[in-house]
Structures are given as C-alpha cells and as structure tokens.
XYZ file of C-alpha atoms in Angstrom:
714
model
C -38.904 -177.110 -42.710
C -39.307 -177.591 -46.445
C -42.327 -178.624 -48.485
C -43.082 -179.163 -52.161
C -45.738 -176.742 -53.403
C -47.283 -175.697 -56.678
C -49.282 -172.655 -57.739
C -52.473 -173.559 -59.550
C -52.314 -170.366 -61.613
C -48.809 -170.553 -63.042
C -48.016 -174.205 -62.469
C -44.735 -173.173 -60.807
C -43.459 -175.958 -58.566
C -40.952 -175.163 -55.830
C -39.570 -176.589 -52.640
C -39.809 -173.820 -50.114
C -39.315 -173.132 -46.445
C -42.639 -172.993 -44.617
C -43.580 -172.925 -40.928
C -43.139 -176.095 -38.909
C -46.596 -177.672 -38.397
C -48.383 -177.280 -35.087
C -48.968 -180.325 -32.911
C -52.730 -180.004 -32.510
C -55.102 -182.089 -30.446
C -55.565 -185.556 -31.929
C -52.595 -185.149 -34.294
C -49.094 -186.549 -34.552
C -46.122 -184.792 -36.128
C -44.017 -187.027 -38.353
C -40.555 -186.629 -39.873
C -40.832 -188.132 -43.324
C -38.369 -190.752 -44.538
C -40.169 -191.421 -47.833
C -43.204 -190.234 -49.743
C -44.685 -191.703 -52.921
C -45.757 -189.785 -56.009
C -49.086 -190.922 -57.401
C -48.648 -190.613 -61.154
C -52.401 -190.702 -61.729
C -53.899 -188.337 -59.146
C -50.945 -186.009 -58.671
C -49.891 -186.181 -62.297
C -53.279 -184.905 -63.464
C -53.185 -182.130 -60.844
C -49.768 -180.963 -62.014
C -50.730 -181.158 -65.678
C -53.872 -179.093 -65.046
C -51.884 -176.439 -63.176
C -49.490 -176.077 -66.111
C -52.304 -175.406 -68.586
C -53.523 -171.989 -69.655
C -56.526 -170.396 -67.961
C -58.694 -171.576 -70.842
C -57.317 -175.085 -70.433
C -58.027 -174.989 -66.708
C -61.556 -173.798 -67.363
C -62.221 -176.644 -69.806
C -61.125 -179.184 -67.207
C -63.229 -177.632 -64.432
C -66.626 -176.607 -65.860
C -68.276 -176.851 -62.440
C -65.820 -174.381 -60.938
C -66.337 -172.023 -63.881
C -70.061 -172.092 -63.100
C -69.312 -171.220 -59.462
C -67.203 -168.272 -60.592
C -70.019 -167.000 -62.812
C -72.514 -167.370 -59.953
C -70.207 -165.392 -57.654
C -69.783 -162.722 -60.314
C -73.542 -162.378 -60.646
C -74.188 -162.161 -56.910
C -71.121 -160.381 -55.508
C -69.648 -158.455 -58.411
C -66.257 -158.415 -60.120
C -64.086 -157.323 -57.181
C -65.067 -160.165 -54.836
C -65.030 -162.641 -57.717
C -61.540 -161.553 -58.735
C -60.285 -161.913 -55.172
C -61.810 -165.372 -54.831
C -60.323 -166.592 -58.112
C -56.875 -165.109 -57.458
C -56.840 -166.594 -53.978
C -57.135 -170.022 -55.596
C -54.692 -169.346 -58.413
C -52.026 -167.696 -56.237
C -52.183 -170.158 -53.359
C -49.340 -172.539 -52.637
C -50.962 -175.938 -53.058
C -49.312 -178.842 -51.246
C -48.780 -182.069 -53.150
C -48.666 -185.639 -51.926
C -50.901 -187.929 -49.874
C -48.875 -191.040 -49.004
C -45.765 -191.176 -46.841
C -43.918 -192.946 -44.021
C -41.553 -191.799 -41.327
C -40.975 -191.350 -37.610
C -43.143 -189.692 -34.962
C -41.410 -186.634 -33.484
C -44.311 -185.054 -31.564
C -47.606 -186.306 -30.138
C -50.668 -184.095 -29.666
C -53.125 -183.947 -26.808
C -55.354 -186.991 -26.418
C -53.092 -189.379 -28.356
C -52.404 -192.697 -26.598
C -51.689 -195.104 -29.458
C -48.529 -193.375 -30.699
C -45.376 -192.181 -29.008
C -42.259 -190.334 -30.082
C -39.934 -192.602 -32.050
C -42.665 -194.816 -33.527
C -42.376 -195.686 -37.193
C -45.634 -194.807 -38.961
C -47.250 -194.732 -42.387
C -49.572 -191.815 -43.150
C -52.348 -190.988 -45.594
C -54.499 -188.084 -46.680
C -54.338 -185.159 -49.085
C -53.368 -182.061 -47.140
C -51.765 -184.185 -44.435
C -49.344 -186.802 -45.815
C -47.629 -184.276 -48.040
C -44.306 -184.236 -49.853
C -42.676 -182.379 -46.964
C -39.902 -182.917 -44.462
C -42.354 -182.694 -41.559
C -46.096 -183.452 -41.643
C -48.935 -183.286 -39.129
C -51.489 -186.075 -39.438
C -54.742 -186.995 -37.596
C -54.569 -190.253 -35.662
C -57.019 -192.153 -37.899
C -54.890 -191.345 -40.953
C -51.749 -192.973 -39.538
C -50.808 -196.537 -38.658
C -48.035 -197.779 -36.407
C -45.385 -199.989 -38.044
C -42.877 -202.587 -36.928
C -39.560 -200.975 -36.065
C -37.722 -202.979 -38.755
C -40.180 -202.205 -41.582
C -38.969 -201.048 -44.990
C -40.244 -197.465 -44.891
C -39.948 -197.008 -48.645
C -42.475 -199.772 -49.184
C -44.575 -198.617 -46.235
C -44.857 -195.188 -47.878
C -47.229 -196.766 -50.453
C -49.737 -196.684 -47.591
C -52.489 -194.603 -49.208
C -52.275 -196.339 -52.570
C -52.354 -199.712 -50.837
C -55.433 -198.784 -48.804
C -57.237 -197.493 -51.904
C -56.485 -200.747 -53.715
C -57.539 -202.723 -50.648
C -60.925 -200.988 -50.606
C -61.435 -201.825 -54.282
C -60.682 -205.456 -53.543
C -63.108 -205.473 -50.628
C -65.855 -204.023 -52.814
C -65.314 -206.874 -55.251
C -66.058 -209.274 -52.351
C -64.343 -212.271 -53.946
C -63.850 -215.748 -52.529
C -60.960 -218.197 -52.653
C -60.692 -219.711 -56.138
C -62.702 -217.039 -57.931
C -61.417 -214.934 -60.810
C -60.949 -211.184 -61.104
C -59.937 -209.082 -64.083
C -58.002 -205.896 -63.343
C -58.387 -203.281 -66.090
C -55.484 -200.857 -65.754
C -52.095 -202.009 -64.457
C -50.770 -198.785 -63.022
C -49.908 -198.538 -59.339
C -53.446 -199.116 -58.085
C -54.088 -201.945 -60.508
C -50.894 -203.813 -59.650
C -51.398 -203.335 -55.900
C -54.965 -204.632 -56.206
C -53.692 -207.622 -58.204
C -51.065 -208.413 -55.552
C -53.657 -208.270 -52.775
C -56.034 -210.510 -54.739
C -53.346 -213.097 -55.494
C -52.416 -213.183 -51.807
C -56.078 -213.984 -51.133
C -56.119 -217.008 -53.448
C -57.958 -215.296 -56.308
C -57.010 -215.907 -59.942
C -56.015 -212.547 -61.425
C -56.097 -211.461 -65.058
C -54.527 -208.101 -65.869
C -55.415 -205.921 -68.854
C -53.815 -202.645 -69.909
C -53.413 -200.571 -73.053
C -49.665 -200.465 -72.328
C -47.652 -203.500 -73.338
C -44.883 -202.418 -70.939
C -47.293 -202.413 -67.973
C -48.545 -205.870 -68.876
C -44.998 -207.233 -69.231
C -44.034 -205.763 -65.870
C -47.026 -207.399 -64.177
C -46.329 -210.781 -65.774
C -42.588 -210.625 -65.054
C -43.171 -209.956 -61.351
C -45.845 -212.639 -61.010
C -48.502 -210.037 -60.259
C -51.099 -211.632 -62.550
C -51.867 -215.165 -63.692
C -52.565 -213.882 -67.191
C -51.602 -210.544 -68.715
C -53.245 -209.129 -71.818
C -52.934 -205.919 -73.764
C -56.326 -204.391 -74.388
C -56.070 -204.464 -78.166
C -54.540 -207.937 -78.457
C -56.476 -210.326 -80.655
C -58.759 -212.710 -78.801
C -58.511 -210.971 -75.397
C -62.128 -211.706 -74.513
C -61.811 -215.317 -75.664
C -58.727 -215.858 -73.491
C -60.547 -214.508 -70.456
C -63.503 -216.808 -71.057
C -61.115 -219.710 -71.623
C -59.348 -219.277 -68.267
C -62.732 -218.947 -66.512
C -64.165 -222.132 -68.056
C -66.480 -220.120 -70.259
C -68.235 -218.288 -67.396
C -66.451 -214.951 -67.424
C -64.849 -213.133 -64.511
C -66.549 -213.201 -61.119
C -65.538 -209.556 -60.734
C -63.859 -206.836 -62.758
C -61.940 -204.059 -61.036
C -61.407 -200.988 -63.216
C -58.210 -199.283 -62.057
C -57.722 -197.220 -65.208
C -57.937 -193.440 -65.554
C -59.498 -192.347 -68.833
C -62.410 -190.431 -70.320
C -63.177 -193.364 -72.618
C -66.207 -195.634 -72.128
C -64.204 -198.630 -73.286
C -63.240 -199.915 -69.796
C -66.823 -199.971 -68.492
C -68.167 -201.615 -71.646
C -65.279 -204.084 -71.822
C -65.956 -204.987 -68.176
C -69.553 -205.787 -69.099
C -68.385 -208.034 -71.906
C -65.977 -210.142 -69.811
C -67.912 -210.384 -66.525
C -69.948 -213.477 -65.809
C -73.692 -213.319 -65.407
C -74.582 -211.557 -62.122
C -70.944 -210.611 -61.726
C -69.616 -207.394 -60.144
C -67.791 -204.467 -61.665
C -65.899 -202.216 -59.246
C -64.814 -198.719 -60.291
C -61.520 -197.969 -58.561
C -60.090 -195.490 -61.068
C -61.429 -192.297 -62.628
C -63.581 -193.531 -65.516
C -67.038 -192.631 -66.853
C -69.822 -195.079 -66.080
C -72.233 -194.419 -68.955
C -72.138 -198.040 -70.152
C -74.138 -199.509 -73.016
C -77.209 -201.202 -71.554
C -77.239 -203.955 -74.138
C -76.059 -206.560 -74.805
C -74.129 -207.216 -71.569
C -75.072 -205.102 -68.572
C -78.801 -205.637 -68.784
C -78.835 -209.269 -69.850
C -76.209 -210.333 -67.326
C -77.779 -208.324 -64.476
C -74.359 -206.977 -63.571
C -73.716 -205.109 -60.344
C -71.775 -201.825 -60.482
C -69.984 -200.753 -57.318
C -67.833 -197.740 -56.484
C -64.790 -197.914 -54.250
C -64.596 -194.771 -52.104
C -60.934 -194.004 -51.641
C -59.365 -195.666 -48.571
C -62.632 -197.057 -47.210
C -65.269 -196.286 -44.541
C -64.395 -193.102 -42.692
C -63.240 -191.216 -45.763
C -64.779 -187.728 -45.952
C -66.285 -188.176 -42.469
C -65.258 -185.219 -40.299
C -65.876 -187.153 -37.074
C -63.647 -189.989 -38.198
C -60.827 -188.150 -39.957
C -60.547 -184.949 -37.946
C -61.952 -185.850 -34.538
C -60.506 -189.360 -34.459
C -63.810 -191.055 -33.612
C -63.489 -194.646 -34.808
C -66.254 -196.893 -36.090
C -66.834 -199.938 -33.813
C -65.095 -202.962 -35.324
C -68.034 -205.384 -34.863
C -70.185 -203.131 -37.068
C -67.614 -201.700 -39.509
C -64.920 -204.322 -39.839
C -62.777 -202.516 -42.399
C -62.370 -198.785 -41.973
C -59.797 -196.763 -43.889
C -57.371 -197.088 -40.987
C -57.876 -200.834 -40.728
C -57.403 -201.113 -44.488
C -54.051 -199.368 -44.057
C -53.144 -201.739 -41.242
C -54.056 -204.760 -43.370
C -51.930 -203.494 -46.256
C -48.923 -202.889 -44.002
C -49.314 -206.374 -42.524
C -49.180 -207.918 -45.996
C -45.876 -206.128 -46.574
C -44.426 -206.923 -43.153
C -45.253 -210.634 -43.411
C -43.954 -210.716 -46.998
C -47.248 -211.922 -48.392
C -46.835 -209.357 -51.135
C -43.578 -208.069 -52.598
C -43.760 -204.496 -53.865
C -40.039 -203.774 -54.191
C -40.305 -203.840 -57.979
C -42.924 -201.061 -58.025
C -40.388 -198.346 -57.205
C -38.802 -197.810 -60.586
C -37.387 -194.382 -59.676
C -36.117 -192.768 -56.504
C -35.288 -189.067 -56.141
C -33.901 -187.086 -53.263
C -36.561 -184.711 -51.954
C -34.702 -181.651 -53.241
C -35.053 -183.094 -56.765
C -38.835 -183.559 -56.494
C -39.608 -181.113 -59.352
C -37.518 -183.326 -61.661
C -39.562 -186.318 -60.556
C -42.777 -184.537 -61.533
C -41.286 -183.546 -64.870
C -40.830 -187.264 -65.486
C -44.472 -187.902 -64.554
C -45.846 -185.147 -66.786
C -43.527 -185.560 -69.763
C -43.375 -189.375 -69.601
C -39.783 -189.124 -70.814
C -39.123 -192.724 -69.738
C -41.174 -195.660 -68.412
C -41.996 -195.568 -64.689
C -44.376 -197.069 -62.153
C -43.722 -195.962 -58.591
C -41.633 -192.880 -57.814
C -40.303 -192.477 -54.284
C -38.987 -189.277 -52.721
C -36.272 -189.800 -50.122
C -35.714 -187.315 -47.278
C -32.607 -186.346 -45.316
C -33.544 -187.800 -41.937
C -30.426 -186.397 -40.241
C -31.406 -182.816 -40.966
C -32.280 -180.729 -37.905
C -35.498 -178.687 -37.904
C -36.518 -175.730 -35.766
C -39.735 -173.895 -34.999
C -38.589 -170.384 -35.696
C -40.905 -167.977 -37.458
C -40.066 -167.410 -41.116
C -39.236 -163.809 -41.987
C -41.134 -162.631 -45.086
C -40.470 -158.879 -45.102
C -37.321 -156.792 -44.995
C -39.074 -154.166 -42.866
C -39.513 -154.915 -39.179
C -40.832 -151.473 -38.225
C -43.795 -151.104 -35.893
C -46.564 -148.518 -35.827
C -49.428 -147.478 -33.570
C -51.389 -150.573 -34.629
C -49.390 -153.760 -35.134
C -51.695 -156.378 -36.587
C -51.366 -160.160 -36.607
C -53.710 -162.805 -37.999
C -54.602 -166.246 -36.688
C -56.462 -167.974 -39.488
C -56.402 -166.562 -43.012
C -58.717 -168.594 -45.208
C -60.974 -167.527 -48.052
C -63.019 -165.009 -46.095
C -60.002 -163.331 -44.532
C -58.163 -163.148 -47.845
C -61.195 -161.824 -49.691
C -62.705 -159.418 -47.167
C -60.377 -158.607 -44.279
C -56.766 -158.550 -45.429
C -57.300 -156.452 -48.599
C -59.041 -153.763 -46.536
C -56.314 -153.191 -43.963
C -54.816 -149.792 -44.856
C -51.186 -149.269 -45.771
C -49.838 -146.495 -43.570
C -47.068 -145.701 -41.123
C -49.590 -146.066 -38.303
C -50.633 -149.602 -39.293
C -48.140 -152.447 -39.627
C -48.662 -156.107 -40.416
C -46.728 -158.351 -38.055
C -47.391 -162.109 -38.154
C -49.648 -164.790 -39.663
C -50.477 -168.194 -38.220
C -52.759 -170.689 -39.963
C -53.412 -174.434 -39.859
C -51.260 -175.001 -42.923
C -47.791 -173.621 -43.408
C -48.395 -173.093 -47.114
C -51.273 -170.699 -46.412
C -49.287 -168.870 -43.733
C -46.362 -168.370 -46.084
C -48.440 -167.196 -49.042
C -50.568 -164.787 -46.996
C -47.504 -163.335 -45.275
C -45.830 -162.724 -48.643
C -48.873 -161.421 -50.484
C -50.038 -159.020 -47.771
C -46.572 -157.969 -46.626
C -46.501 -159.361 -43.090
C -43.169 -159.433 -41.297
C -43.261 -163.180 -40.649
C -45.322 -166.340 -40.824
C -45.479 -168.098 -37.485
C -44.941 -171.671 -36.468
C -46.420 -171.413 -32.968
C -48.917 -169.244 -31.098
C -46.201 -167.653 -28.976
C -44.889 -165.947 -32.112
C -48.227 -164.146 -32.466
C -48.893 -163.372 -28.805
C -45.663 -161.438 -28.471
C -44.938 -157.859 -27.485
C -44.927 -156.923 -31.184
C -48.648 -157.561 -31.689
C -51.187 -155.176 -30.168
C -54.126 -155.999 -32.449
C -55.209 -159.491 -33.452
C -57.601 -160.707 -36.143
C -59.044 -164.187 -35.536
C -60.502 -165.908 -38.627
C -60.271 -169.575 -37.662
C -62.958 -172.227 -37.343
C -65.594 -171.276 -34.812
C -64.606 -173.634 -31.997
C -61.313 -171.799 -31.435
C -62.719 -168.250 -31.370
C -63.315 -168.007 -27.637
C -59.895 -169.344 -26.648
C -58.098 -166.886 -28.935
C -60.188 -163.958 -27.688
C -59.290 -164.897 -24.111
C -55.602 -165.245 -24.964
C -55.653 -161.861 -26.679
C -57.197 -160.190 -23.637
C -54.810 -161.959 -21.289
C -51.943 -160.582 -23.377
C -53.486 -157.085 -23.433
C -54.188 -157.233 -27.189
C -57.156 -155.735 -29.045
C -59.012 -158.491 -30.870
C -61.272 -158.666 -33.911
C -62.927 -162.083 -34.176
C -64.958 -163.308 -37.112
C -68.435 -164.316 -35.942
C -69.417 -165.994 -33.717
C -67.763 -164.748 -30.543
C -67.993 -168.213 -28.951
C -69.920 -171.495 -29.060
C -70.610 -172.058 -25.365
C -72.346 -169.886 -22.779
C -69.561 -170.719 -20.321
C -67.060 -169.298 -22.823
C -69.099 -166.105 -23.017
C -68.964 -165.731 -19.233
C -65.184 -166.192 -19.313
C -64.876 -163.476 -21.967
C -67.091 -161.111 -19.960
C -64.906 -161.630 -16.882
C -61.683 -161.132 -18.834
C -62.969 -158.020 -20.594
C -64.043 -156.465 -17.285
C -60.445 -156.555 -16.062
C -58.723 -155.403 -19.245
C -59.363 -152.176 -21.136
C -58.940 -153.655 -24.594
C -61.313 -153.819 -27.552
C -63.285 -156.942 -28.469
C -64.912 -156.644 -31.891
C -66.990 -159.242 -33.770
C -67.226 -159.159 -37.563
C -70.860 -158.105 -37.877
C -70.254 -156.383 -41.187
C -73.786 -155.828 -42.468
C -74.420 -152.904 -40.140
C -71.571 -151.078 -41.917
C -73.002 -151.434 -45.423
C -73.562 -148.061 -47.158
C -77.203 -148.947 -47.810
C -77.650 -149.878 -44.155
C -76.298 -146.492 -43.172
C -78.944 -144.836 -45.375
C -81.667 -146.782 -43.574
C -80.236 -145.784 -40.208
C -80.116 -142.109 -41.187
C -83.756 -142.202 -42.279
C -85.247 -144.208 -39.419
C -83.024 -143.297 -36.474
C -84.026 -145.144 -33.314
C -87.341 -146.024 -31.764
C -90.070 -148.645 -31.998
C -90.168 -150.287 -35.405
C -91.188 -153.525 -37.067
C -88.577 -155.479 -38.993
C -88.496 -158.522 -41.236
C -85.275 -160.170 -42.417
C -85.640 -163.080 -44.848
C -82.552 -165.155 -45.645
C -82.624 -167.674 -48.487
C -79.609 -169.400 -46.959
C -79.550 -172.559 -49.044
C -78.737 -176.043 -47.847
C -75.329 -177.019 -46.470
C -74.545 -180.754 -46.147
C -74.746 -182.286 -42.695
C -71.100 -183.360 -42.827
C -69.817 -179.795 -43.399
C -67.813 -178.497 -40.436
C -70.160 -175.521 -40.028
C -73.008 -177.922 -39.210
C -70.929 -179.725 -36.594
C -72.043 -178.373 -33.210
C -68.605 -178.838 -31.650
C -66.583 -177.237 -34.444
C -68.930 -174.867 -36.272
C -71.752 -174.493 -33.767
C -74.436 -174.968 -36.410
C -75.932 -172.259 -38.553
C -77.749 -170.409 -35.780
C -74.559 -169.586 -33.888
C -72.471 -169.465 -37.069
C -74.620 -167.206 -39.247
C -77.987 -166.248 -37.761
C -76.094 -164.094 -35.251
C -75.382 -161.736 -38.187
C -79.070 -161.003 -38.619
C -79.771 -160.647 -34.900
C -77.046 -158.003 -34.854
C -78.535 -156.281 -37.895
C -81.946 -155.885 -36.295
C -80.279 -154.719 -33.086
C -78.384 -152.013 -34.947
C -81.331 -150.834 -37.036
C -83.747 -150.322 -34.117
C -81.080 -149.012 -31.728
C -81.858 -151.164 -28.686
C -80.926 -154.579 -27.339
C -82.918 -157.832 -27.675
C -84.730 -158.901 -24.503
C -86.981 -161.810 -25.582
C -86.624 -164.488 -28.249
C -88.936 -167.148 -29.610
C -87.950 -169.592 -32.371
C -89.334 -172.609 -34.150
C -87.594 -174.732 -36.770
C -88.947 -176.838 -39.575
C -88.312 -180.527 -38.834
C -85.688 -182.109 -41.052
C -84.172 -185.557 -41.300
C -80.818 -184.483 -39.874
C -82.043 -182.220 -37.069
C -79.989 -179.292 -38.355
C -82.403 -176.517 -37.296
C -81.400 -174.464 -40.318
C -84.885 -173.631 -41.565
C -86.527 -171.541 -38.874
C -88.555 -168.501 -37.895
C -87.363 -166.248 -35.078
C -89.301 -163.466 -33.323
C -87.324 -160.986 -31.244
C -88.567 -158.270 -28.919
C -86.292 -155.316 -28.133
C -85.931 -152.950 -25.196
C -87.577 -150.019 -26.965
C -90.608 -152.068 -27.994
C -89.397 -152.921 -31.500
C -90.094 -156.366 -32.905
C -88.128 -158.271 -35.483
C -88.718 -161.441 -37.453
C -85.853 -163.457 -38.886
C -86.936 -165.985 -41.494
C -83.871 -168.147 -42.084
C -84.564 -170.793 -44.722
C -82.287 -173.520 -46.047
C -84.980 -175.055 -48.247
C -85.502 -172.354 -50.870
C -84.687 -171.939 -54.544
C -81.117 -171.043 -55.488
C -82.404 -168.615 -58.082
C -83.866 -166.322 -55.407
C -81.657 -163.591 -53.922
C -80.151 -164.525 -50.577
C -81.101 -161.625 -48.287
C -84.152 -159.379 -48.134
C -84.942 -156.866 -45.373
C -87.954 -154.656 -44.601
C -88.423 -152.110 -41.821
C -91.592 -150.162 -40.921
C -91.755 -147.130 -38.625
C -93.964 -144.034 -38.272
C -95.322 -144.109 -41.786
C -92.065 -145.015 -43.510
C -90.887 -148.271 -45.016
C -87.512 -149.374 -46.317
C -86.851 -152.420 -48.475
C -83.283 -153.671 -48.882
C -82.669 -156.363 -51.491
C -79.429 -158.338 -51.162
C -77.387 -155.243 -50.271
C -77.569 -154.041 -53.859
C -80.848 -152.165 -54.017
C -82.636 -149.972 -51.473
C -86.085 -148.369 -51.688
C -87.433 -146.050 -49.014
C -91.139 -145.195 -48.975
C -92.601 -142.263 -47.065
C -94.256 -139.037 -48.105
C -93.943 -138.247 -51.769
C -91.962 -140.168 -54.307
C -89.987 -143.201 -53.020
C -86.219 -142.784 -52.942
C -84.168 -145.449 -54.633
C -80.516 -146.397 -54.545
C -78.991 -149.208 -56.569
C -75.356 -150.275 -56.391
C -73.352 -151.753 -59.248
C -72.032 -154.481 -56.926
C -73.267 -156.025 -53.728
C -71.773 -154.337 -50.659
C -72.227 -156.051 -47.304
C -69.952 -153.606 -45.534
C -66.770 -155.620 -45.041
C -64.473 -152.846 -46.239
C -66.261 -150.219 -44.170
C -66.201 -152.507 -41.120
C -62.426 -153.008 -41.238
C -61.880 -149.299 -41.779
C -64.153 -148.443 -38.840
C -62.402 -150.928 -36.555
C -58.906 -149.723 -37.373
C -59.971 -146.089 -37.489
C -61.577 -146.351 -34.065
C -58.470 -147.874 -32.513
C -56.269 -145.178 -34.002
C -58.575 -142.340 -32.993
C -59.596 -143.130 -29.431
C -59.061 -146.854 -28.831
C -62.790 -147.580 -29.117
C -64.651 -150.258 -31.058
C -67.308 -149.307 -33.641
C -69.673 -151.904 -32.139
C -70.445 -151.474 -28.406
C -69.428 -154.519 -26.383
C -72.935 -154.655 -24.875
C -74.372 -155.110 -28.377
C -72.013 -158.038 -28.994
C -72.949 -159.651 -25.675
C -76.676 -159.210 -26.246
C -76.518 -160.590 -29.789
C -74.497 -163.605 -28.622
C -76.927 -164.280 -25.767
C -79.865 -163.926 -28.140
C -78.283 -166.511 -30.451
C -78.007 -168.959 -27.565
C -81.630 -168.135 -26.679
C -82.724 -169.093 -30.211
C -81.351 -172.603 -29.690
C -82.991 -172.841 -26.270
C -86.350 -171.748 -27.648
C -86.165 -174.315 -30.463
C -85.594 -177.050 -27.870
C -88.674 -175.957 -25.919
C -90.969 -175.894 -28.940
C -90.885 -172.142 -29.489
C -91.345 -170.903 -25.936
C -90.234 -167.347 -25.323
C -86.799 -167.036 -23.730
C -85.788 -163.921 -21.829
C -82.317 -162.458 -22.316
C -80.508 -161.010 -19.336
C -78.490 -157.977 -20.346
C-alpha cells in the first residue's frame, strides 16, 4: 500500500510503497476514502523540513541542546548516528482521515468490517491508503455520512475542546482570533450552541469567507479601524465573555488583543500556537482574566492507557474525552447542525498529494481546507516489499523485528558485511520505519506480517521491540529453530521465563540478551586484572527521572525501570565477579508515583562476592551517569562512565581514558555473530541470563517486602 512520507533532512516528499500495517490488539485497519491536510500543523512541519540544517536548528533550539548533550556524553559517532537517524527517516504526514474498516484486531467489539469510521492521531490517521488506528482514536459513523466532511475529524475535535474550555452559555459572546480551519470550526460549533460569535483575522479573505458562509455574527480584520469599539458595541459595552485564540504566530498581539476585548473576569483560551507572555497591565491584571489552554482533542490525549491500551475514562467523571469530542463533532455534521462543505476549497487525488503541499507551503492561491481523495477500488495485498536486488543467503541470515533508535544506532551498524552474514527481513510497528531500515541497511525485504520473518530464510533473529513483546518473540524464534538476540529484558513475567526455559531445553538454539556493558573494552581490562573470586563491588547509576506516563514506566508494556534497565547492572556485577547471584535485598525511596526507580540493591553471589547497585532517578543531570568500583585482594578499579578507568594496586596506578564513551555495543554484536559463525555458541552463558533475570524479579519482590532478602533458585 502507498503512503505519503517526507524526509526531515532533505525535505523530499514522496508517495511510496510501504508494508501493509499489522492488525494489532486493540487496533482497527482502515481503508482511507479521504484525509485532510492541516495547513497550520502540517504546513509548518513541511516548511521546516525544507529548510537548511541551520534553519532547522534555529527552529528547534531544544533539540540542538539535546544533540550537544549527546555529543558530550557519547561522542561524535553515536551523536552522528542519532542525528542521521532522524534526518534520514521517512516521516509520515497527516492526522485526520475517514474511511472503511477492513480488519479488526483482537479485543475489539465496537467495530466490525465494513463500518464507516473517522480517525485521528499523528502517526495513525496518516495520508495513506491503509491506516491502523487504536480504538479510542476512531469513531463509528452513519453508513450514509459524507466521508469528506467526516475526515475533518481531528480538526473538529481540537476545535471542540477549545470551545469546551471556553465554557460558554447560551446567549454569551465569544471572539475567535484566527479564522483558519480551527477558528472557523470553533465558530461553527459555538453558533450551533447559541453563542454570539465575532471573528477576527489578519486576512481579509478569511474574514470575508467566514461572513459569507454565516460562520460569524460579525467579522473584523485585525487592523481595521475601530475593531475594539465594534466588539464592545455588540457586547453592550462589557466585552467578550470568552476569547478563543486559534491563530498561529510568534507575535504577542493575539494574547494582548484578547486581554483588551475580554470582559472583566472573562476567559481567554489558547487553541493555536501562540506565545502567552502577555502585558500584565492594563487589561490582564485589572480584569482578573483567566487563561486556559486547550490540549489537542481533549482528555485522554498523551495518555498511554487511553490512546494505546484503549482504557476509557468513565463518562460520569470525564464527560468529554477526546473520543467523545470526536463523536460530538460527527453528530453535528450528521444532523446538519453545522455545514462545513464550504471549508474544502481544494481536492486532490492522493497521488497528487505533493502538489497539494506545494500549495500549502507556497501559498500560490487562497485555500482553507484541502482534501486528499483515495482510490477506494484499488486492491491491496500483504506481500513483503523487496528492497534489495540480491536474494543470496549465507551461514547467518539475519532478520529484525523492531528497529527503533537503539537498533539503528547500536545494533544494525555493527552487523558485518560478509558472504557469511546476510540481512534478510525487517518488521516494525510502522511501515515507514521498516522501509527505511531495509533500504539503508541493505535487507532483502521489509515485511508486512510476522510470517515473512519466521520463514525458512531466517536463522538468526534480532528483537528490538517494546519490552512486553520480547518473550513471545523469543518463544516464536525457538519454536521455529531460530537463534535469537533480544534487547533487554528477556521477559516481563516469571511465567514467561519458565516458558522460555522449557522451550530452550528442547531446542539447541542460542538465546542472547543485549547485556552490552560486559563487552566494553574497559570492562575487559578490569576482568583481566581481577579474574574471578570473592570481591566487593559498587555500581552507582545517576539514571535521571523519566515521566510516569512514559511507556518504559508502564509495568505492562515496559516493565518499569528495574526490569527494563537495572538488569544491565545485575549482569555487569555477575560478569565481573564470575559467579551467579543467589540472594537479593532491595529498598526504594518512596515517591509520589510509586515508580521504584530510586533504590539500593545488595546482591550476594555464589563465590561469596557482594555487590551494591545504587540506582538513582533523583540526581543532578550534570553528574556522569554510571560509576563503578571493585575491590579484591588489595586491588581496586574505578570505572567512570565507560570513558575512564583507573586500577590501583602495587606501585603506580594504571590509567586508561577513551576519546569517546564505549559501552560495548559494537563488541557485543561482533561477539554474538562471531560465536554463531565459529561454533554456534553465545558469548553470554544462558545460565547467566536466567540468573540475572531471576535476580531482577527478586529485586521487585524484595521492594514489596520492605527490603527482605530474597533467595534466587538457579
């Protein structure tokens, strides 16, 4: 199927063939009939992509700071890879569409094949022939609905949320500043609610359009003489009960103008992208105005549980969620309480989408809404897309499931090019990523379904997906007699671990977890010096805070930071002392969200060694992230952030300092592939992986019991 994509680096916009989306749990697959171009949001994205690197940097100072931080901590190679991954990626465009359901995922009961639906969400409701959308980002429509109008779904819900934030009553007055798509939709919704609407815009054409189509009761250009006086006249001298700013500008004029025309104790709602640094006097302070923000489509936006898991908010407590806002907007259209036919000033066939965006960027003629129309009679298949002319196989034939930032920065670049090693297939959540990774790293195809990967071609699989899918892919790999490398953690449930143990016992294939730190060159120096035997170890991690709503913190998806990251450090101590963990005790610092990501862990090992892991999310960002010390038989080693090593013993301390941080990713991939080619063995013993995984589970158990020691059965 085809999708419109753009490269952030070059600004090149193309319609290209990408893999058909998977029908995942809680998702529906939709064949688009129409999608709507948002001139504001998408137009600015396209304009930014077409600018030079300096121009991009000026528009994104925060991202420039992140790049500089990465350069300082990880060095130029990793920074370059991270930046190029962003610049070279195929970025999907679009976030508002309507069409017909063609597939229904597991757990879906409210939709069925053939339903007409309207969809929302960046990354979901794309400009593409086929899209896959979570259930809470789609609404069911009447069978006879005008799908072109229904495709304004996202824009309508955003406008609806702005109106709700204004909280107006029948007979009150609202001024809309900015009469683009959002402004005119908000005005239509307000008029349907019995509110008097005054529209203001810097464009005379936009004002005339709004007046002509009876969108506003009074239309004014911003610079027209007596604009403020006319607003006060129509409001009997009081001023507007509310002002909704639907403009997009870097100017402070909209926020200050809103203060001037609002009544005392009135509300100002920011719906568009405008600065809010208003002048305190004479209006905002003296009128005691209330400033409110409208968050996109409404409650549920940016909530992983709501958008991805489909967990709804109870209606008695949250009356208007983003999905219910969409429903309300579609009902206004269906019952003809608002007429938005006039908004679509241009319609392009999907294959002409780049021309439509040229119109948006160049503003070669006046426009409001631009609709893309799709060929609904076109047949689509789920065949893998061939991306390489060579289909030869070698001793190791590697496929990837999941290929995000970590895989593209640390795994894929380190797979050797040789006749013995061939790259077969790539499967990711988004077809754009699959296609780009397959092209860039010379894979034979990008897949559209798992069966493409678990075929007779693949004998070695890399899994770099979200944590909740790791165990199932490891099991599938073993069941298909495929060697598997899985990014940590191995699994999120103890029952999954038992299933993996059983499967591994019956199949002589390698299971490797991406515990890269043990492969670092500086780690190898420590190992050479200290060997094995009783030792005392301290590993301090200045991990930094991660928001509660990040998927890593979600226990079902990411497993939390103990299973998701602390396992790295358990493995490190295990490798350094040369024996397995047998007892664990852990206590966490209480926090408001119960994240357990600031904690102290004490581990005892088979050979008598002890290790302390101090994992802290509450430290200063200016401090290095990782610091390790080991003490044994009169010697001490200090490793600072995998850049500097000092070993103290008899005589003068030995020192080694690297130009760039090296956590061993390259060496790990080389060791994994080299081991398979040499003798079919993994560089990390499976017993180590099992013990580390069990110890990670034991950490969580100990935290629950207030720090009691938990024994680990090996």
